[in-house]
Amino acid sequence: KQEVTQIPAALSVPEGENLVLNCSFTDSAIYNLQWFRQDPGKGLTSLLLIQSSQREQTSGRLNASLDKSSGRSTLYIAASQPGDSATYLCAASQTGANNLFFGTGTRLTVIP
Amino acid sequence: NAGVTQTPKFQVLKTGQSMTLQCAQDMNHEYMSWYRQDPGMGLRLIHYSVGAGITDQGEVPNGYNVSRSTTEDFPLRLLSAAPSQTSVYFCASSSWTSGGRGTQYFGPGTRLLVL
């Protein structure tokens, strides 16, 4: 069974800092990896999706990388802003299905 | 374009009661799924469907039932509610084509409290 781990569980940074969130997975036979943002009491908003054949994806200040061989993905946030404060979840989907295996998330706080 | 909608937003049940959580999407997605989110455990898959008339079990299916009679709707039924089913429930949908499995879109969630 795929196990997805996110470290750290919580992170606090001053505004303007660049930061990296980490995600690791145990089974490299993934179809894609998706990063989500979740605000308190809300649903999940998709940020980036990386197909297994890709190495990275970028959207604005966000850049996600994928290294299947080492079972790792990172989400890089440039020039962090207080509005980036949220919980960030990564999820891996297995080949043959679109079912997602989620990590428990990193709660990010950006201090003004 | 409403995306994925879920009703109700919040529900309180007594142990043993049954109810149906509604989920609908207007993106003509083939794939739909239900997850539950519990503190410290991340989201876990309950049931999923790859098209009308096709459903399958996920990681934690016990106590839940689903059906998919249309592409748009994927209701989740709690047969006899238990306190262990207190959770936040999310419905998701995505495209499912030979070209790839796309981004999953989530609904706003249903908070369920079973007393």
mmCIF file of C-alpha atoms in Angstrom:
data_model
loop_
_atom_site.group_PDB
_atom_site.id
_atom_site.type_symbol
_atom_site.label_atom_id
_atom_site.label_comp_id
_atom_site.label_asym_id
_atom_site.label_seq_id
_atom_site.Cartn_x
_atom_site.Cartn_y
_atom_site.Cartn_z
ATOM 1 C CA LYS A 1 0.000 0.000 0.000
ATOM 2 C CA GLN A 2 1.266 3.453 -0.908
ATOM 3 C CA GLU A 3 2.364 5.524 2.085
ATOM 4 C CA VAL A 4 2.744 9.286 1.670
ATOM 5 C CA THR A 5 4.607 11.356 4.241
ATOM 6 C CA GLN A 6 4.901 15.116 4.578
ATOM 7 C CA ILE A 7 7.514 16.760 6.749
ATOM 8 C CA PRO A 8 7.368 19.078 8.592
ATOM 9 C CA ALA A 9 3.820 18.942 9.929
ATOM 10 C CA ALA A 10 3.919 22.688 10.539
ATOM 11 C CA LEU A 11 6.105 25.517 9.315
ATOM 12 C CA SER A 12 6.209 29.201 10.211
ATOM 13 C CA VAL A 13 8.149 31.690 8.086
ATOM 14 C CA PRO A 14 8.393 35.494 7.783
ATOM 15 C CA GLU A 15 6.790 37.147 4.786
ATOM 16 C CA GLY A 16 8.990 37.272 1.703
ATOM 17 C CA GLU A 17 10.931 34.130 2.451
ATOM 18 C CA ASN A 18 11.286 31.337 -0.111
ATOM 19 C CA LEU A 19 10.339 27.929 1.252
ATOM 20 C CA VAL A 20 10.196 24.251 0.339
ATOM 21 C CA LEU A 21 7.601 21.700 1.400
ATOM 22 C CA ASN A 22 8.517 18.053 1.221
ATOM 23 C CA CYS A 23 6.537 14.975 0.246
ATOM 24 C CA SER A 24 7.785 11.387 0.094
ATOM 25 C CA PHE A 25 6.063 8.237 -1.133
ATOM 26 C CA THR A 26 6.966 4.573 -0.763
ATOM 27 C CA ASP A 27 5.823 3.106 -4.106
ATOM 28 C CA SER A 28 7.418 4.643 -7.194
ATOM 29 C CA ALA A 29 4.723 3.179 -9.493
ATOM 30 C CA ILE A 30 2.699 6.374 -9.402
ATOM 31 C CA TYR A 31 0.673 7.802 -12.276
ATOM 32 C CA ASN A 32 0.835 11.388 -11.137
ATOM 33 C CA LEU A 33 1.385 13.500 -8.057
ATOM 34 C CA GLN A 34 -0.830 16.383 -7.109
ATOM 35 C CA TRP A 35 -0.349 19.251 -4.657
ATOM 36 C CA PHE A 36 -3.394 20.802 -2.980
ATOM 37 C CA ARG A 37 -4.057 23.725 -0.724
ATOM 38 C CA GLN A 38 -6.673 23.523 2.043
ATOM 39 C CA ASP A 39 -7.861 26.533 4.021
ATOM 40 C CA PRO A 40 -9.440 25.913 7.459
ATOM 41 C CA GLY A 41 -12.930 24.482 7.147
ATOM 42 C CA LYS A 42 -12.754 24.441 3.354
ATOM 43 C CA GLY A 43 -12.304 21.971 0.552
ATOM 44 C CA LEU A 44 -9.132 21.188 -1.381
ATOM 45 C CA THR A 45 -7.883 23.426 -4.173
ATOM 46 C CA SER A 46 -5.582 21.847 -6.728
ATOM 47 C CA LEU A 47 -2.313 23.744 -7.148
ATOM 48 C CA LEU A 48 -0.177 21.626 -9.440
ATOM 49 C CA LEU A 49 -0.296 18.178 -11.017
ATOM 50 C CA ILE A 50 2.866 16.426 -12.194
ATOM 51 C CA GLN A 51 2.526 13.430 -14.467
ATOM 52 C CA SER A 52 4.924 10.555 -13.776
ATOM 53 C CA SER A 53 6.819 11.312 -17.003
ATOM 54 C CA GLN A 54 7.468 14.928 -15.943
ATOM 55 C CA ARG A 55 10.103 16.333 -13.622
ATOM 56 C CA GLU A 56 8.446 19.601 -12.629
ATOM 57 C CA GLN A 57 5.526 21.944 -13.061
ATOM 58 C CA THR A 58 5.287 25.671 -12.440
ATOM 59 C CA SER A 59 2.405 28.024 -11.753
ATOM 60 C CA GLY A 60 3.198 31.595 -10.763
ATOM 61 C CA ARG A 61 5.250 31.564 -7.560
ATOM 62 C CA LEU A 62 4.824 27.803 -7.174
ATOM 63 C CA ASN A 63 7.120 25.128 -8.533
ATOM 64 C CA ALA A 64 6.652 21.421 -7.900
ATOM 65 C CA SER A 65 9.254 18.785 -8.679
ATOM 66 C CA LEU A 66 9.022 15.014 -8.869
ATOM 67 C CA ASP A 67 11.764 12.413 -8.490
ATOM 68 C CA LYS A 68 10.167 8.995 -8.819
ATOM 69 C CA SER A 69 13.381 7.070 -8.284
ATOM 70 C CA SER A 70 13.891 8.555 -4.841
ATOM 71 C CA GLY A 71 10.169 8.722 -4.014
ATOM 72 C CA ARG A 72 10.158 12.453 -3.423
ATOM 73 C CA SER A 73 8.326 15.573 -4.466
ATOM 74 C CA THR A 74 8.869 19.138 -3.361
ATOM 75 C CA LEU A 75 6.712 22.248 -3.548
ATOM 76 C CA TYR A 76 8.698 25.455 -3.753
ATOM 77 C CA ILE A 77 6.940 28.711 -2.864
ATOM 78 C CA ALA A 78 8.769 31.891 -3.814
ATOM 79 C CA ALA A 79 8.423 35.191 -1.992
ATOM 80 C CA SER A 80 5.859 33.909 0.488
ATOM 81 C CA GLN A 81 2.876 36.072 1.426
ATOM 82 C CA PRO A 82 0.453 35.967 4.394
ATOM 83 C CA GLY A 83 -2.221 34.807 1.945
ATOM 84 C CA ASP A 84 -0.190 31.635 1.396
ATOM 85 C CA SER A 85 -1.010 30.531 4.957
ATOM 86 C CA ALA A 86 -2.887 27.236 4.650
ATOM 87 C CA THR A 87 -2.365 23.496 4.857
ATOM 88 C CA TYR A 88 -0.619 21.999 1.841
ATOM 89 C CA LEU A 89 -1.361 18.391 0.926
ATOM 90 C CA CYS A 90 0.377 16.142 -1.540
ATOM 91 C CA ALA A 91 -1.296 13.085 -3.031
ATOM 92 C CA ALA A 92 -0.006 10.302 -5.276
ATOM 93 C CA SER A 93 -2.183 8.339 -7.682
ATOM 94 C CA GLN A 94 -1.359 4.767 -8.595
ATOM 95 C CA THR A 95 -0.987 3.415 -12.124
ATOM 96 C CA GLY A 96 -4.213 1.825 -13.286
ATOM 97 C CA ALA A 97 -6.442 4.030 -11.190
ATOM 98 C CA ASN A 98 -6.980 7.657 -10.242
ATOM 99 C CA ASN A 99 -7.314 6.947 -6.557
ATOM 100 C CA LEU A 100 -5.236 9.299 -4.459
ATOM 101 C CA PHE A 101 -3.090 8.484 -1.442
ATOM 102 C CA PHE A 102 -2.691 11.582 0.711
ATOM 103 C CA GLY A 103 -0.091 12.796 3.125
ATOM 104 C CA THR A 104 -1.250 14.408 6.349
ATOM 105 C CA GLY A 105 -0.179 17.844 5.175
ATOM 106 C CA THR A 106 2.087 20.714 6.174
ATOM 107 C CA ARG A 107 0.413 23.638 7.913
ATOM 108 C CA LEU A 108 2.127 26.792 6.694
ATOM 109 C CA THR A 109 1.945 30.136 8.504
ATOM 110 C CA VAL A 110 3.460 33.197 6.830
ATOM 111 C CA ILE A 111 4.033 35.958 9.369
ATOM 112 C CA PRO A 112 3.574 39.549 8.112
ATOM 113 C CA ASN B 1 -19.987 26.106 -14.103
ATOM 114 C CA ALA B 2 -20.443 25.087 -10.442
ATOM 115 C CA GLY B 3 -17.727 22.378 -10.395
ATOM 116 C CA VAL B 4 -18.291 19.820 -7.625
ATOM 117 C CA THR B 5 -21.140 20.499 -5.219
ATOM 118 C CA GLN B 6 -21.970 18.682 -1.994
ATOM 119 C CA THR B 7 -25.019 18.760 0.260
ATOM 120 C CA PRO B 8 -25.578 19.118 3.129
ATOM 121 C CA LYS B 9 -22.713 21.229 4.483
ATOM 122 C CA PHE B 10 -23.230 19.960 8.019
ATOM 123 C CA GLN B 11 -25.280 17.144 9.530
ATOM 124 C CA VAL B 12 -25.826 15.710 12.993
ATOM 125 C CA LEU B 13 -27.028 12.123 13.246
ATOM 126 C CA LYS B 14 -27.821 9.766 16.060
ATOM 127 C CA THR B 15 -26.213 6.345 16.175
ATOM 128 C CA GLY B 16 -28.123 3.926 13.959
ATOM 129 C CA GLN B 17 -29.680 6.535 11.694
ATOM 130 C CA SER B 18 -29.109 6.440 7.960
ATOM 131 C CA MET B 19 -28.541 9.281 5.545
ATOM 132 C CA THR B 20 -27.307 10.114 2.063
ATOM 133 C CA LEU B 21 -24.587 12.618 1.276
ATOM 134 C CA GLN B 22 -25.125 14.158 -2.130
ATOM 135 C CA CYS B 23 -22.424 14.938 -4.678
ATOM 136 C CA ALA B 24 -22.840 16.373 -8.157
ATOM 137 C CA GLN B 25 -20.452 17.639 -10.819
ATOM 138 C CA ASP B 26 -21.133 19.530 -14.026
ATOM 139 C CA MET B 27 -17.806 18.940 -15.795
ATOM 140 C CA ASN B 28 -18.836 15.667 -17.483
ATOM 141 C CA HIS B 29 -16.116 13.835 -15.584
ATOM 142 C CA GLU B 30 -16.076 10.071 -15.759
ATOM 143 C CA TYR B 31 -14.264 9.508 -12.472
ATOM 144 C CA MET B 32 -15.835 10.361 -9.115
ATOM 145 C CA SER B 33 -14.819 9.417 -5.609
ATOM 146 C CA TRP B 34 -15.528 9.892 -1.923
ATOM 147 C CA TYR B 35 -12.895 10.549 0.749
ATOM 148 C CA ARG B 36 -13.102 11.070 4.465
ATOM 149 C CA GLN B 37 -10.738 13.351 6.356
ATOM 150 C CA ASP B 38 -9.915 12.690 9.987
ATOM 151 C CA PRO B 39 -7.433 14.599 12.166
ATOM 152 C CA GLY B 40 -3.901 13.269 11.876
ATOM 153 C CA MET B 41 -4.814 10.657 9.266
ATOM 154 C CA GLY B 42 -5.064 12.495 5.977
ATOM 155 C CA LEU B 43 -7.789 11.813 3.449
ATOM 156 C CA ARG B 44 -8.750 8.185 2.844
ATOM 157 C CA LEU B 45 -10.677 6.791 -0.095
ATOM 158 C CA ILE B 46 -14.103 5.286 0.650
ATOM 159 C CA HIS B 47 -15.578 4.398 -2.771
ATOM 160 C CA TYR B 48 -14.997 5.430 -6.346
ATOM 161 C CA SER B 49 -16.573 5.170 -9.773
ATOM 162 C CA VAL B 50 -15.097 5.288 -13.275
ATOM 163 C CA GLY B 51 -18.440 5.788 -14.990
ATOM 164 C CA ALA B 52 -22.193 5.365 -14.719
ATOM 165 C CA GLY B 53 -23.060 1.915 -13.412
ATOM 166 C CA ILE B 54 -19.495 1.164 -12.256
ATOM 167 C CA THR B 55 -18.394 1.481 -8.640
ATOM 168 C CA ASP B 56 -15.638 -0.021 -6.531
ATOM 169 C CA GLN B 57 -14.354 0.022 -2.988
ATOM 170 C CA GLY B 58 -11.533 2.124 -1.674
ATOM 171 C CA GLU B 59 -9.491 1.837 1.486
ATOM 172 C CA VAL B 60 -12.293 2.297 4.061
ATOM 173 C CA PRO B 61 -15.618 1.156 2.504
ATOM 174 C CA ASN B 62 -17.277 -0.518 5.497
ATOM 175 C CA GLY B 63 -20.536 1.105 6.545
ATOM 176 C CA TYR B 64 -20.932 3.024 3.297
ATOM 177 C CA ASN B 65 -22.783 2.333 0.073
ATOM 178 C CA VAL B 66 -22.648 4.081 -3.314
ATOM 179 C CA SER B 67 -24.320 3.944 -6.688
ATOM 180 C CA ARG B 68 -23.734 5.818 -9.961
ATOM 181 C CA SER B 69 -26.837 6.012 -12.097
ATOM 182 C CA THR B 70 -25.788 9.155 -13.978
ATOM 183 C CA THR B 71 -22.474 10.752 -14.929
ATOM 184 C CA GLU B 72 -23.278 13.816 -12.820
ATOM 185 C CA ASP B 73 -24.267 12.321 -9.462
ATOM 186 C CA PHE B 74 -22.476 10.081 -6.980
ATOM 187 C CA PRO B 75 -24.355 9.838 -3.645
ATOM 188 C CA LEU B 76 -22.805 8.247 -0.554
ATOM 189 C CA ARG B 77 -25.123 6.383 1.790
ATOM 190 C CA LEU B 78 -24.460 5.700 5.451
ATOM 191 C CA LEU B 79 -26.437 2.590 6.255
ATOM 192 C CA SER B 80 -26.417 2.752 10.076
ATOM 193 C CA ALA B 81 -24.386 5.647 11.412
ATOM 194 C CA ALA B 82 -21.753 5.047 14.086
ATOM 195 C CA PRO B 83 -19.688 7.568 16.099
ATOM 196 C CA SER B 84 -16.592 6.336 14.220
ATOM 197 C CA GLN B 85 -18.114 7.839 11.069
ATOM 198 C CA THR B 86 -17.842 11.341 12.503
ATOM 199 C CA SER B 87 -15.646 13.011 9.915
ATOM 200 C CA VAL B 88 -15.478 15.471 7.056
ATOM 201 C CA TYR B 89 -16.485 13.911 3.756
ATOM 202 C CA PHE B 90 -15.186 15.132 0.413
ATOM 203 C CA CYS B 91 -16.356 14.238 -3.049
ATOM 204 C CA ALA B 92 -13.973 14.575 -6.000
ATOM 205 C CA SER B 93 -14.129 14.207 -9.755
ATOM 206 C CA SER B 94 -11.704 14.102 -12.663
ATOM 207 C CA SER B 95 -11.510 13.211 -16.300
ATOM 208 C CA TRP B 96 -10.636 9.620 -17.161
ATOM 209 C CA THR B 97 -9.531 9.350 -20.734
ATOM 210 C CA SER B 98 -7.054 7.234 -22.605
ATOM 211 C CA GLY B 99 -4.848 10.296 -22.748
ATOM 212 C CA GLY B 100 -4.393 10.417 -19.013
ATOM 213 C CA ARG B 101 -5.999 10.897 -15.686
ATOM 214 C CA GLY B 102 -6.456 14.521 -14.980
ATOM 215 C CA THR B 103 -6.524 16.920 -12.113
ATOM 216 C CA GLN B 104 -8.945 15.989 -9.363
ATOM 217 C CA TYR B 105 -11.438 18.639 -8.287
ATOM 218 C CA PHE B 106 -12.888 18.530 -4.799
ATOM 219 C CA GLY B 107 -16.183 19.683 -3.390
ATOM 220 C CA PRO B 108 -16.453 21.899 -0.278
ATOM 221 C CA GLY B 109 -17.089 18.962 2.050
ATOM 222 C CA THR B 110 -19.812 17.717 4.389
ATOM 223 C CA ARG B 111 -19.138 17.773 8.125
ATOM 224 C CA LEU B 112 -20.863 14.847 9.813
ATOM 225 C CA LEU B 113 -21.264 14.417 13.556
ATOM 226 C CA VAL B 114 -22.645 11.128 14.846
ATOM 227 C CA LEU B 115 -23.784 11.144 18.459
#
